[in-house]
């Protein structure tokens, strides 16, 4: 009897042990499955670019900011390839090209706010491109010296104080002074106010030049203000009333200096045509042709060209002349509008002489700031 009970107890114990082992194995299996599930979840999280809290990682955040930064950089880098066929978009973009740099700190602030590493890296492209285009214009590039000071200003047909403007320009120390947008009544005012400082002057239509040094060989320059068959029918005497460009020779101690004064056609942003520049562009090309045919190696071009030198429309001029502001200025030298200058459309371009300094003068009664430069041989 006892032997049978012992055998039964042994069998029961063995059965319980077997069940415990199976339970242990099952527990180990469940733990392994849980570990595997956690590993899979972690892999899925890493693959999705999210952290343990389900948030996107720094390289996945801010895709719109990243794309915007890349597009900004490409826009500045490839500005010359923006077509002009539709609304002169290329020229319009080039006219405001430096201001595209303002988008860089905006995008940087967005990248920091979103903690987007990809947007931060993408911003390197517009930063490098902008610095390559305009970094050389930051800071003062002037140096001492200079034999002749030239000044130019669009004095504004609606200037309420031509006498004050003339006095301010005479006090600038200019040896040669170019004025654009002269009107009939105001011309006499400028001639009277500037006579004591500048014994030599010439006015052809709406542009004039005043000089401390003798002038000679003065003539108008046709900048295609009147194009087409109708323009050909206008008498020369009538055209002279609104002539907008001249060429003259200044007698200096270093020899003759050819000076051009020009006021190119205005530009407009219109709903139907976009950036309208036809008249200005024709004038720029005609002026470039005149400079190319100029036999004198020493040339200075002064005037309101109604455009920045980044605009492809001025390629014919910039291939022959260099900007005094770019060479020897301090900063961008924006000249218009006078109350809050946003673009340099008043230019001093030179060939065969060396710019030492270029700057803008204080505002007068005009909507343009005067621009000045000293040059030497």
JSON list of C-alpha atoms in Angstrom, two decimals, residues 120-239:
[
{"chain": "A", "resi": 120, "resn": "UNK", "atom": "CA", "xyz": [19.98, 74.67, -41.40]},
{"chain": "A", "resi": 121, "resn": "UNK", "atom": "CA", "xyz": [22.28, 72.81, -43.74]},
{"chain": "A", "resi": 122, "resn": "UNK", "atom": "CA", "xyz": [20.22, 73.83, -46.80]},
{"chain": "A", "resi": 123, "resn": "UNK", "atom": "CA", "xyz": [20.64, 77.49, -45.82]},
{"chain": "A", "resi": 124, "resn": "UNK", "atom": "CA", "xyz": [24.35, 77.22, -46.52]},
{"chain": "A", "resi": 125, "resn": "UNK", "atom": "CA", "xyz": [23.56, 77.41, -50.24]},
{"chain": "A", "resi": 126, "resn": "UNK", "atom": "CA", "xyz": [21.88, 80.87, -50.29]},
{"chain": "A", "resi": 127, "resn": "UNK", "atom": "CA", "xyz": [24.41, 82.20, -47.78]},
{"chain": "A", "resi": 128, "resn": "UNK", "atom": "CA", "xyz": [27.38, 81.18, -49.93]},
{"chain": "A", "resi": 129, "resn": "UNK", "atom": "CA", "xyz": [25.72, 82.43, -53.14]},
{"chain": "A", "resi": 130, "resn": "UNK", "atom": "CA", "xyz": [24.77, 85.81, -51.63]},
{"chain": "A", "resi": 131, "resn": "UNK", "atom": "CA", "xyz": [28.25, 86.35, -50.21]},
{"chain": "A", "resi": 132, "resn": "UNK", "atom": "CA", "xyz": [29.77, 85.42, -53.55]},
{"chain": "A", "resi": 133, "resn": "UNK", "atom": "CA", "xyz": [27.56, 87.97, -55.33]},
{"chain": "A", "resi": 134, "resn": "UNK", "atom": "CA", "xyz": [27.58, 90.81, -52.83]},
{"chain": "A", "resi": 135, "resn": "UNK", "atom": "CA", "xyz": [30.08, 90.05, -50.10]},
{"chain": "A", "resi": 136, "resn": "UNK", "atom": "CA", "xyz": [32.64, 92.25, -51.82]},
{"chain": "A", "resi": 137, "resn": "UNK", "atom": "CA", "xyz": [30.31, 95.25, -51.45]},
{"chain": "A", "resi": 138, "resn": "UNK", "atom": "CA", "xyz": [30.21, 94.98, -47.67]},
{"chain": "A", "resi": 139, "resn": "UNK", "atom": "CA", "xyz": [32.56, 97.45, -46.03]},
{"chain": "A", "resi": 140, "resn": "UNK", "atom": "CA", "xyz": [34.61, 100.40, -47.19]},
{"chain": "A", "resi": 141, "resn": "UNK", "atom": "CA", "xyz": [36.61, 99.92, -50.41]},
{"chain": "A", "resi": 142, "resn": "UNK", "atom": "CA", "xyz": [37.78, 103.53, -50.77]},
{"chain": "A", "resi": 143, "resn": "UNK", "atom": "CA", "xyz": [41.35, 104.74, -50.52]},
{"chain": "A", "resi": 144, "resn": "UNK", "atom": "CA", "xyz": [43.00, 108.19, -50.30]},
{"chain": "A", "resi": 145, "resn": "UNK", "atom": "CA", "xyz": [43.83, 110.28, -53.30]},
{"chain": "A", "resi": 146, "resn": "UNK", "atom": "CA", "xyz": [42.02, 111.47, -56.37]},
{"chain": "A", "resi": 147, "resn": "UNK", "atom": "CA", "xyz": [42.48, 114.33, -58.83]},
{"chain": "A", "resi": 148, "resn": "UNK", "atom": "CA", "xyz": [38.90, 115.10, -59.81]},
{"chain": "A", "resi": 149, "resn": "UNK", "atom": "CA", "xyz": [35.55, 114.92, -58.00]},
{"chain": "A", "resi": 150, "resn": "UNK", "atom": "CA", "xyz": [32.43, 114.22, -60.05]},
{"chain": "A", "resi": 151, "resn": "UNK", "atom": "CA", "xyz": [28.83, 114.46, -58.82]},
{"chain": "A", "resi": 152, "resn": "UNK", "atom": "CA", "xyz": [25.56, 113.52, -60.45]},
{"chain": "A", "resi": 153, "resn": "UNK", "atom": "CA", "xyz": [21.93, 113.99, -59.44]},
{"chain": "A", "resi": 154, "resn": "UNK", "atom": "CA", "xyz": [18.51, 113.64, -60.94]},
{"chain": "A", "resi": 155, "resn": "UNK", "atom": "CA", "xyz": [17.20, 116.92, -59.53]},
{"chain": "A", "resi": 156, "resn": "UNK", "atom": "CA", "xyz": [13.53, 115.93, -60.03]},
{"chain": "A", "resi": 157, "resn": "UNK", "atom": "CA", "xyz": [11.22, 117.91, -62.28]},
{"chain": "A", "resi": 158, "resn": "UNK", "atom": "CA", "xyz": [8.92, 118.50, -59.30]},
{"chain": "A", "resi": 159, "resn": "UNK", "atom": "CA", "xyz": [11.71, 119.65, -56.94]},
{"chain": "A", "resi": 160, "resn": "UNK", "atom": "CA", "xyz": [10.16, 122.25, -54.61]},
{"chain": "A", "resi": 161, "resn": "UNK", "atom": "CA", "xyz": [13.53, 123.85, -53.79]},
{"chain": "A", "resi": 162, "resn": "UNK", "atom": "CA", "xyz": [15.85, 124.05, -56.82]},
{"chain": "A", "resi": 163, "resn": "UNK", "atom": "CA", "xyz": [17.82, 126.92, -55.27]},
{"chain": "A", "resi": 164, "resn": "UNK", "atom": "CA", "xyz": [18.55, 124.91, -52.12]},
{"chain": "A", "resi": 165, "resn": "UNK", "atom": "CA", "xyz": [19.46, 121.89, -54.24]},
{"chain": "A", "resi": 166, "resn": "UNK", "atom": "CA", "xyz": [21.88, 123.95, -56.34]},
{"chain": "A", "resi": 167, "resn": "UNK", "atom": "CA", "xyz": [23.54, 125.41, -53.26]},
{"chain": "A", "resi": 168, "resn": "UNK", "atom": "CA", "xyz": [23.95, 121.98, -51.67]},
{"chain": "A", "resi": 169, "resn": "UNK", "atom": "CA", "xyz": [25.51, 120.57, -54.84]},
{"chain": "A", "resi": 170, "resn": "UNK", "atom": "CA", "xyz": [27.85, 123.55, -55.24]},
{"chain": "A", "resi": 171, "resn": "UNK", "atom": "CA", "xyz": [29.01, 123.03, -51.65]},
{"chain": "A", "resi": 172, "resn": "UNK", "atom": "CA", "xyz": [29.81, 119.37, -52.36]},
{"chain": "A", "resi": 173, "resn": "UNK", "atom": "CA", "xyz": [33.24, 120.24, -53.75]},
{"chain": "A", "resi": 174, "resn": "UNK", "atom": "CA", "xyz": [32.48, 118.74, -57.15]},
{"chain": "A", "resi": 175, "resn": "UNK", "atom": "CA", "xyz": [34.73, 119.73, -60.03]},
{"chain": "A", "resi": 176, "resn": "UNK", "atom": "CA", "xyz": [32.25, 118.35, -62.53]},
{"chain": "A", "resi": 177, "resn": "UNK", "atom": "CA", "xyz": [28.51, 118.32, -61.79]},
{"chain": "A", "resi": 178, "resn": "UNK", "atom": "CA", "xyz": [25.89, 116.52, -63.91]},
{"chain": "A", "resi": 179, "resn": "UNK", "atom": "CA", "xyz": [22.17, 117.25, -63.54]},
{"chain": "A", "resi": 180, "resn": "UNK", "atom": "CA", "xyz": [19.30, 115.27, -65.01]},
{"chain": "A", "resi": 181, "resn": "UNK", "atom": "CA", "xyz": [15.55, 115.92, -65.34]},
{"chain": "A", "resi": 182, "resn": "UNK", "atom": "CA", "xyz": [15.96, 119.63, -65.82]},
{"chain": "A", "resi": 183, "resn": "UNK", "atom": "CA", "xyz": [12.81, 121.56, -66.74]},
{"chain": "A", "resi": 184, "resn": "UNK", "atom": "CA", "xyz": [12.57, 124.83, -68.61]},
{"chain": "A", "resi": 185, "resn": "UNK", "atom": "CA", "xyz": [11.78, 127.09, -65.64]},
{"chain": "A", "resi": 186, "resn": "UNK", "atom": "CA", "xyz": [14.19, 125.35, -63.28]},
{"chain": "A", "resi": 187, "resn": "UNK", "atom": "CA", "xyz": [17.13, 125.37, -65.69]},
{"chain": "A", "resi": 188, "resn": "UNK", "atom": "CA", "xyz": [17.53, 129.13, -65.38]},
{"chain": "A", "resi": 189, "resn": "UNK", "atom": "CA", "xyz": [17.46, 128.80, -61.59]},
{"chain": "A", "resi": 190, "resn": "UNK", "atom": "CA", "xyz": [20.28, 126.24, -61.63]},
{"chain": "A", "resi": 191, "resn": "UNK", "atom": "CA", "xyz": [22.32, 128.27, -64.09]},
{"chain": "A", "resi": 192, "resn": "UNK", "atom": "CA", "xyz": [22.09, 131.36, -61.90]},
{"chain": "A", "resi": 193, "resn": "UNK", "atom": "CA", "xyz": [22.76, 129.54, -58.61]},
{"chain": "A", "resi": 194, "resn": "UNK", "atom": "CA", "xyz": [25.74, 127.58, -59.96]},
{"chain": "A", "resi": 195, "resn": "UNK", "atom": "CA", "xyz": [27.35, 130.31, -62.09]},
{"chain": "A", "resi": 196, "resn": "UNK", "atom": "CA", "xyz": [29.82, 131.53, -59.45]},
{"chain": "A", "resi": 197, "resn": "UNK", "atom": "CA", "xyz": [31.18, 128.04, -58.65]},
{"chain": "A", "resi": 198, "resn": "UNK", "atom": "CA", "xyz": [31.14, 126.66, -62.19]},
{"chain": "A", "resi": 199, "resn": "UNK", "atom": "CA", "xyz": [32.22, 129.07, -64.94]},
{"chain": "A", "resi": 200, "resn": "UNK", "atom": "CA", "xyz": [31.64, 126.45, -67.65]},
{"chain": "A", "resi": 201, "resn": "UNK", "atom": "CA", "xyz": [28.37, 124.66, -68.32]},
{"chain": "A", "resi": 202, "resn": "UNK", "atom": "CA", "xyz": [26.23, 123.21, -71.07]},
{"chain": "A", "resi": 203, "resn": "UNK", "atom": "CA", "xyz": [22.57, 122.20, -71.13]},
{"chain": "A", "resi": 204, "resn": "UNK", "atom": "CA", "xyz": [21.03, 120.11, -73.90]},
{"chain": "A", "resi": 205, "resn": "UNK", "atom": "CA", "xyz": [17.35, 119.45, -73.33]},
{"chain": "A", "resi": 206, "resn": "UNK", "atom": "CA", "xyz": [16.79, 117.94, -69.88]},
{"chain": "A", "resi": 207, "resn": "UNK", "atom": "CA", "xyz": [20.43, 117.16, -69.03]},
{"chain": "A", "resi": 208, "resn": "UNK", "atom": "CA", "xyz": [23.32, 119.47, -68.24]},
{"chain": "A", "resi": 209, "resn": "UNK", "atom": "CA", "xyz": [26.92, 119.57, -67.07]},
{"chain": "A", "resi": 210, "resn": "UNK", "atom": "CA", "xyz": [28.58, 122.24, -64.92]},
{"chain": "A", "resi": 211, "resn": "UNK", "atom": "CA", "xyz": [32.38, 122.32, -64.64]},
{"chain": "A", "resi": 212, "resn": "UNK", "atom": "CA", "xyz": [35.24, 124.24, -63.07]},
{"chain": "A", "resi": 213, "resn": "UNK", "atom": "CA", "xyz": [37.28, 123.26, -66.14]},
{"chain": "A", "resi": 214, "resn": "UNK", "atom": "CA", "xyz": [36.70, 124.21, -69.79]},
{"chain": "A", "resi": 215, "resn": "UNK", "atom": "CA", "xyz": [34.28, 122.17, -71.90]},
{"chain": "A", "resi": 216, "resn": "UNK", "atom": "CA", "xyz": [34.39, 121.49, -75.63]},
{"chain": "A", "resi": 217, "resn": "UNK", "atom": "CA", "xyz": [33.04, 119.26, -78.39]},
{"chain": "A", "resi": 218, "resn": "UNK", "atom": "CA", "xyz": [29.60, 119.01, -76.80]},
{"chain": "A", "resi": 219, "resn": "UNK", "atom": "CA", "xyz": [26.83, 117.22, -78.67]},
{"chain": "A", "resi": 220, "resn": "UNK", "atom": "CA", "xyz": [23.62, 115.32, -77.95]},
{"chain": "A", "resi": 221, "resn": "UNK", "atom": "CA", "xyz": [23.56, 111.53, -77.83]},
{"chain": "A", "resi": 222, "resn": "UNK", "atom": "CA", "xyz": [20.60, 109.77, -79.39]},
{"chain": "A", "resi": 223, "resn": "UNK", "atom": "CA", "xyz": [19.37, 107.22, -76.84]},
{"chain": "A", "resi": 224, "resn": "UNK", "atom": "CA", "xyz": [16.30, 106.22, -78.89]},
{"chain": "A", "resi": 225, "resn": "UNK", "atom": "CA", "xyz": [13.77, 108.18, -76.90]},
{"chain": "A", "resi": 226, "resn": "UNK", "atom": "CA", "xyz": [11.61, 108.30, -80.04]},
{"chain": "A", "resi": 227, "resn": "UNK", "atom": "CA", "xyz": [11.51, 104.97, -81.81]},
{"chain": "A", "resi": 228, "resn": "UNK", "atom": "CA", "xyz": [9.65, 103.94, -84.93]},
{"chain": "A", "resi": 229, "resn": "UNK", "atom": "CA", "xyz": [8.29, 105.79, -87.96]},
{"chain": "A", "resi": 230, "resn": "UNK", "atom": "CA", "xyz": [6.53, 108.45, -85.89]},
{"chain": "A", "resi": 231, "resn": "UNK", "atom": "CA", "xyz": [9.75, 109.34, -84.11]},
{"chain": "A", "resi": 232, "resn": "UNK", "atom": "CA", "xyz": [11.48, 109.90, -87.43]},
{"chain": "A", "resi": 233, "resn": "UNK", "atom": "CA", "xyz": [8.95, 112.57, -88.34]},
{"chain": "A", "resi": 234, "resn": "UNK", "atom": "CA", "xyz": [9.66, 114.74, -85.26]},
{"chain": "A", "resi": 235, "resn": "UNK", "atom": "CA", "xyz": [11.86, 117.77, -86.13]},
{"chain": "A", "resi": 236, "resn": "UNK", "atom": "CA", "xyz": [15.32, 117.84, -84.52]},
{"chain": "A", "resi": 237, "resn": "UNK", "atom": "CA", "xyz": [14.58, 121.17, -82.83]},
{"chain": "A", "resi": 238, "resn": "UNK", "atom": "CA", "xyz": [11.57, 119.62, -81.09]},
{"chain": "A", "resi": 239, "resn": "UNK", "atom": "CA", "xyz": [13.53, 116.55, -80.03]}
]
